[in-house]
Structures are given as structure tokens and as C-alpha cells.
XYZ file of C-alpha atoms in Angstrom:
333
model
C 23.052 18.591 -7.658
C 21.488 18.592 -10.719
C 24.380 16.856 -12.391
C 24.246 14.371 -9.206
C 20.544 13.803 -9.826
C 20.921 13.230 -13.450
C 23.649 10.650 -13.204
C 21.178 8.314 -11.142
C 18.639 8.864 -13.066
C 20.870 7.740 -16.207
C 21.891 4.897 -14.095
C 18.449 3.891 -13.171
C 17.543 4.464 -16.781
C 20.101 1.695 -17.862
C 18.674 -0.716 -14.705
C 15.537 -0.548 -16.073
C 16.576 -1.650 -19.344
C 18.536 -4.555 -18.278
C 14.893 -5.417 -16.170
C 16.695 -4.837 -13.249
C 13.647 -2.915 -11.687
C 14.812 -3.002 -8.029
C 18.113 -1.279 -8.659
C 16.265 1.129 -11.010
C 13.685 2.004 -8.149
C 16.875 2.585 -5.540
C 18.347 4.922 -8.212
C 15.522 7.194 -9.244
C 14.941 7.506 -5.363
C 18.181 8.576 -5.154
C 17.598 11.384 -7.871
C 14.331 12.193 -6.138
C 16.004 12.647 -3.179
C 18.840 15.059 -4.653
C 16.566 17.203 -6.680
C 12.650 16.289 -6.812
C 11.435 16.508 -10.515
C 8.363 15.424 -12.407
C 10.604 13.345 -14.775
C 11.949 11.087 -12.003
C 8.748 10.577 -10.162
C 7.329 9.432 -13.711
C 10.013 7.154 -14.268
C 10.132 5.514 -10.934
C 6.221 5.254 -11.212
C 6.360 3.097 -14.569
C 8.977 1.196 -12.982
C 6.790 0.373 -9.847
C 3.811 -0.852 -12.201
C 6.630 -3.189 -13.818
C 7.052 -4.984 -10.620
C 2.932 -4.553 -9.828
C 3.258 -2.099 -7.088
C 0.322 -0.138 -8.285
C -0.083 1.852 -5.120
C 3.178 3.668 -5.297
C 2.889 3.765 -9.163
C -0.228 5.590 -8.623
C 1.403 7.793 -5.792
C 4.406 8.628 -8.118
C 2.319 9.384 -11.015
C 0.248 11.865 -9.062
C 3.120 13.555 -7.401
C 4.882 13.914 -11.186
C 1.635 15.860 -12.008
C 1.494 17.926 -8.817
C 4.914 19.220 -9.484
C 4.475 19.823 -13.467
C 0.588 19.776 -14.587
C 1.782 20.226 -18.024
C 4.044 17.000 -17.941
C 1.815 14.407 -20.353
C 3.955 11.387 -19.162
C 2.944 12.037 -15.555
C -0.832 11.725 -16.816
C 0.111 8.386 -18.673
C 1.607 6.882 -16.013
C -1.233 7.464 -13.820
C -4.021 6.407 -16.143
C -1.804 3.126 -16.496
C -1.949 2.740 -12.842
C -5.489 3.357 -12.662
C -6.271 0.818 -15.409
C -4.287 -1.921 -13.181
C -6.531 -1.170 -10.424
C -9.330 -1.570 -12.256
C -10.348 2.379 -12.102
C -11.410 3.007 -15.512
C -13.391 6.305 -15.422
C -10.163 7.877 -13.455
C -7.897 6.098 -16.124
C -10.116 7.530 -19.119
C -9.950 11.095 -17.906
C -6.161 11.059 -17.510
C -5.906 9.355 -20.814
C -8.014 11.826 -22.787
C -5.939 14.590 -21.153
C -2.602 12.524 -22.931
C -4.449 12.372 -26.310
C -5.711 16.253 -26.204
C -2.362 16.924 -25.493
C -0.537 14.861 -28.248
C -3.578 13.905 -30.652
C -0.882 12.086 -32.922
C 0.061 9.693 -30.415
C -1.311 6.278 -31.608
C -0.414 4.497 -28.612
C -2.366 6.952 -26.134
C -5.376 6.831 -28.677
C -5.446 3.198 -28.570
C -5.041 2.809 -24.804
C -7.937 5.504 -24.590
C -10.219 3.959 -26.597
C -9.616 0.395 -25.125
C -10.310 2.393 -21.752
C -13.373 4.115 -22.832
C -14.695 0.603 -24.486
C -14.472 -0.505 -20.962
C -16.380 2.063 -19.317
C -18.896 2.041 -21.938
C -19.347 -1.622 -21.139
C -19.612 -1.345 -17.424
C -22.110 1.319 -17.951
C -24.308 -0.829 -19.848
C -23.937 -3.702 -17.601
C -24.882 -1.558 -14.637
C -27.658 -0.148 -16.128
C -29.081 -3.952 -17.339
C -28.440 -5.443 -14.135
C -31.207 -7.116 -12.516
C -30.842 -9.676 -9.667
C -32.760 -12.467 -10.860
C -31.371 -15.070 -8.812
C -29.233 -16.458 -11.472
C -27.296 -19.480 -10.568
C -23.535 -19.613 -10.778
C -21.459 -21.864 -13.080
C -20.702 -24.322 -10.792
C -24.175 -24.628 -9.701
C -25.724 -24.520 -13.101
C -22.949 -27.350 -13.969
C -24.005 -29.451 -10.914
C -25.318 -32.993 -11.796
C -24.677 -32.422 -15.492
C -21.092 -33.072 -15.918
C -21.757 -37.092 -16.563
C -23.993 -36.064 -19.672
C -20.384 -34.909 -21.026
C -19.421 -36.898 -23.768
C -15.861 -37.660 -23.840
C -15.213 -38.613 -27.725
C -13.274 -41.549 -28.635
C -10.992 -39.619 -30.452
C -9.374 -37.984 -26.997
C -6.198 -39.601 -26.221
C -5.445 -37.210 -23.298
C -5.203 -37.919 -19.386
C -8.896 -39.041 -17.608
C -9.453 -38.577 -14.050
C -9.939 -41.992 -12.494
C -13.214 -42.138 -10.770
C -13.480 -38.656 -11.082
C -10.566 -37.842 -8.790
C -7.068 -36.439 -9.484
C -4.417 -38.902 -9.048
C -0.366 -38.528 -9.562
C -0.689 -40.809 -13.035
C -3.274 -37.949 -13.871
C -1.035 -35.248 -13.243
C 2.136 -36.719 -14.989
C 0.130 -37.581 -18.086
C -1.205 -34.166 -18.227
C 2.189 -32.283 -17.869
C 3.323 -34.513 -20.638
C 0.142 -33.997 -22.754
C 0.644 -30.098 -22.051
C 4.225 -30.403 -23.343
C 2.856 -31.695 -26.863
C 0.476 -28.668 -26.568
C -2.566 -30.450 -26.543
C -5.839 -29.406 -24.413
C -7.434 -31.021 -21.411
C -10.835 -32.311 -22.604
C -13.492 -29.986 -21.026
C -15.515 -32.445 -19.076
C -12.291 -32.756 -16.794
C -11.669 -28.983 -16.849
C -14.887 -28.446 -15.227
C -14.681 -31.274 -13.061
C -11.300 -29.696 -11.538
C -12.545 -26.383 -11.356
C -15.920 -27.607 -9.645
C -13.695 -29.618 -6.922
C -11.314 -26.847 -6.160
C -14.085 -24.397 -5.551
C -15.656 -26.617 -3.323
C -12.826 -27.076 -1.329
C -11.502 -23.432 -1.090
C -15.220 -22.601 0.195
C -14.297 -24.313 3.281
C -10.732 -22.430 3.494
C -9.854 -19.391 5.748
C -8.840 -16.064 4.017
C -5.326 -16.646 6.128
C -4.115 -20.190 6.265
C -1.784 -21.111 8.700
C 1.206 -23.140 7.586
C 3.005 -25.882 9.917
C 6.483 -27.031 8.483
C 8.441 -29.383 10.560
C 11.786 -28.108 11.344
C 13.626 -30.927 9.308
C 11.522 -30.153 6.350
C 11.929 -27.961 3.134
C 8.894 -25.755 1.976
C 9.112 -24.092 -1.668
C 7.522 -20.878 -2.237
C 6.896 -19.634 -6.085
C 6.316 -16.201 -7.093
C 4.569 -15.200 -10.214
C 4.154 -17.940 -12.847
C 2.043 -15.704 -15.265
C 1.351 -18.527 -17.867
C 4.857 -19.648 -18.688
C 4.303 -23.479 -18.516
C 7.939 -24.422 -19.061
C 9.143 -22.062 -16.448
C 6.777 -24.180 -14.131
C 7.953 -27.358 -15.624
C 11.471 -26.120 -14.743
C 10.849 -25.332 -11.492
C 9.369 -28.931 -10.542
C 12.709 -30.429 -12.598
C 14.871 -27.759 -10.183
C 12.810 -28.294 -6.685
C 11.188 -32.078 -6.899
C 7.436 -32.524 -7.885
C 4.919 -31.718 -5.115
C 4.208 -34.015 -2.825
C 3.876 -34.813 0.740
C 7.417 -34.464 1.760
C 8.000 -31.552 -0.339
C 5.404 -29.116 0.211
C 5.129 -25.886 -2.169
C 3.383 -22.521 -2.044
C 2.566 -20.260 -5.026
C 1.919 -17.096 -4.300
C -0.580 -15.802 -6.992
C -0.441 -14.235 -10.497
C -0.694 -17.962 -12.086
C -1.931 -16.761 -15.147
C -2.057 -13.769 -17.725
C 0.486 -12.497 -20.077
C 2.165 -16.117 -21.044
C 0.643 -18.035 -23.521
C 0.104 -21.280 -21.527
C -1.984 -19.700 -18.330
C -4.607 -22.670 -19.000
C -1.915 -25.350 -18.716
C -0.476 -23.650 -15.577
C -3.472 -23.210 -13.352
C -4.838 -26.834 -14.503
C -1.363 -28.234 -13.108
C -1.549 -26.417 -9.854
C -5.176 -26.845 -9.004
C -4.752 -30.633 -9.817
C -1.983 -30.756 -7.490
C -4.204 -28.859 -4.717
C -6.791 -31.029 -5.192
C -4.185 -34.410 -4.998
C -2.196 -32.739 -1.810
C -4.673 -30.516 -0.107
C -2.756 -30.195 2.985
C 0.833 -29.857 1.342
C -0.055 -27.620 -1.990
C -0.833 -24.004 -1.230
C -2.290 -21.403 -3.561
C -2.704 -17.858 -2.920
C -4.427 -15.234 -4.726
C -3.087 -12.448 -6.593
C -4.323 -9.333 -8.391
C -4.108 -11.270 -11.913
C -6.921 -13.786 -10.250
C -9.623 -11.129 -10.972
C -12.067 -10.970 -13.997
C -10.581 -7.473 -14.933
C -7.110 -7.872 -14.883
C -7.699 -11.483 -17.177
C -9.427 -9.301 -19.558
C -6.650 -6.639 -19.844
C -3.757 -9.327 -19.999
C -4.962 -12.107 -21.867
C -6.148 -15.084 -19.624
C -9.801 -14.503 -20.241
C -9.183 -14.543 -24.532
C -7.004 -17.569 -23.874
C -9.892 -19.790 -22.079
C -12.452 -18.791 -24.320
C -10.161 -19.414 -27.414
C -9.026 -22.772 -25.672
C -12.709 -23.777 -24.348
C -15.543 -21.648 -24.066
C -17.108 -17.969 -21.985
C -18.480 -20.239 -19.319
C -15.346 -21.792 -17.918
C -13.971 -18.421 -18.159
C -16.692 -17.408 -15.866
C -16.243 -20.455 -13.598
C -12.230 -19.509 -13.447
C -13.572 -16.082 -12.069
C -15.793 -17.890 -9.513
C -12.799 -20.469 -8.371
C -10.718 -17.134 -7.919
C -13.179 -15.335 -5.827
C -12.499 -18.318 -2.794
C -8.639 -18.504 -2.910
C -6.684 -17.328 0.469
C -5.220 -14.160 0.340
C -2.146 -14.901 2.555
C -0.463 -17.771 4.195
C 1.404 -17.713 7.836
C 4.223 -20.022 8.025
C 5.176 -21.408 11.705
C 3.447 -18.457 13.158
C 6.269 -16.504 11.580
C 6.526 -15.616 8.084
C 3.461 -13.725 6.307
C 3.240 -14.322 2.421
C 0.956 -12.506 0.324
C 1.035 -10.483 -3.108
C 2.554 -6.885 -2.101
C 1.027 -6.152 -5.781
C -2.328 -6.370 -4.610
């Protein structure tokens, strides 16, 4: 039995290296069923993290610790799961256990210090927080967008009468292929208009698809702009006769998250009843700080726009029901 379990684990490790995480999970599960061990649970935990099934990852890491309280990787995996869930105090406690057990582990020290900074920052913000009726970014910008000057040197796409058009989006995508930045005036306008629309939408959106029509559902884009362009090349551009649903995780990790989200939001404004977007676990302030989107927005624009993105994300629907039969939502949330 021990050899059978080890064989299953080794096969799972190979699948993991090939990034075939579904196969790896199945094989780790087989090893656990044959002979449960802390190692197998910890390995399946990191695999679940890679697929962003954070709840399962947390459960497996905790099970690894239960089976062997001295197994350091169990604490490391559980800390990573807690971080992904935004439970920084719990993560810090586990990272501290890892650092104490392995004082020379550089990666553990880096993760511990990062987590410690977040915990201190949150504690400080809580201590000084005062409900002073502060306006949201969108409220602050209300009525002031016209005062933002578009420089004569700007040669990029422009909204037509303040509206998104098909020509605007086509120009925007070509502009982004040249790795140029949309003017902040239009960036602000798109986000404010998207927020206004989303505030009127339900959490669960019902979508009706005619029997003779196709409907494209896309998973995580994660800032891969050229992958997004390839999707449109293969499946056609969004339109009233070619509807799409992008099911969350538009940003983070990739280097072109800003470009991806503005193309998607532009299509949402152009075809509100034929282009759908759901909120994923990466459409949140904490995840954006950890996985790169927050820094990207600040580098390409400013902190105010990063805050406005968070306001917009808070209004995104969480799920869609297709023809009263198929529920589409983010399992990683």
C-alpha cells in the first residue's frame, strides 16, 4: 500500500510540473485514499492553491498539520491559503511557525515580513479610521472630468461625445498593442460610467440565449492582453449577435491588466445586454495589492484611479444564470 501511494504521489508530482493540476489533484487524492499522510495533503493543498480553490487548500493544509504537527510545509501551505483569503493574522502566525522552524529559509522570511507589514498597516488604518463622511472617488470626480485637459500631443483613441463606440474600442486595442496608455480623462470616464451601470444590476444576472445563437464563456484573463486578443480573433469580436461572458479574474499576475480591463469595460458599455462580466476573487483590493494590479495602475496612472477600480469591482455581479439552466460563477471565490 505504501508503494502504491508513493507511485501515485510521484505521478501527481509529474502532472504538477506539467501544470496539469486537475490530473495532479486526482492522483494526490488517490494517494491519500490508499495511505493518508501529511505530505500528500500538503501537496494537494498547493495544487488547489494553483487552481485558486482556496477553501480546499486551507482544509488540506490543516489536515496535514493535524496528521503531523512537526511538518513545516503544512504550516507554509496553510499560511499561503490564509493570505489568499485575506486572513493575514492567521497567515502571520503560521509564517512565524515556519520561520522559527527554519530560520535560514529566505523565502519564508520574505513572506513573513510581507505579511507582517500588511497586518501592521491594517491595524494602523483601523486605529485612525474615522467615519467623516468621505466621498467616494466617483463622487469626488463628478462634474470635474471636463476640466481634465487632453494634451495636443496625445494621439490615442478618444471617446465620441463622451461615449464608447466600436471605432473607439478597435482603436484602443491597436493602441494597446503599441503598449501605449489611454488618456486618464477617458480612463476615469469609462470607470465612472461602468459603475453607474453596475449599481443598477442584480447580484445574479439572468441571461437568455436564443436557440440558434452561440454564447462564449471565458475564464481567467489575468492581465494577458495578447491572449484576450487571440480569444477575439478565434471567436470573433463581441457584438449583439456574438455575446460573451467573462467570468472574473480579469487582472493581476499579467503585465497588461489595465489594458485588459479597459477593453472589457468598454465592451460592457457598448453592449450592456450582450457582454457580461462577473466578479472573481481577484477583483478586490487585497488581492490586487498582493498580485500586482494595484502597483500596475499606480505606475500607469495614479493611486486615485486604483481606488476607483476597487469601487467599480464592488458592484460587479457575482454570477450569471444562462437560460435558467446553467449557473456560472467563480469557484475560486
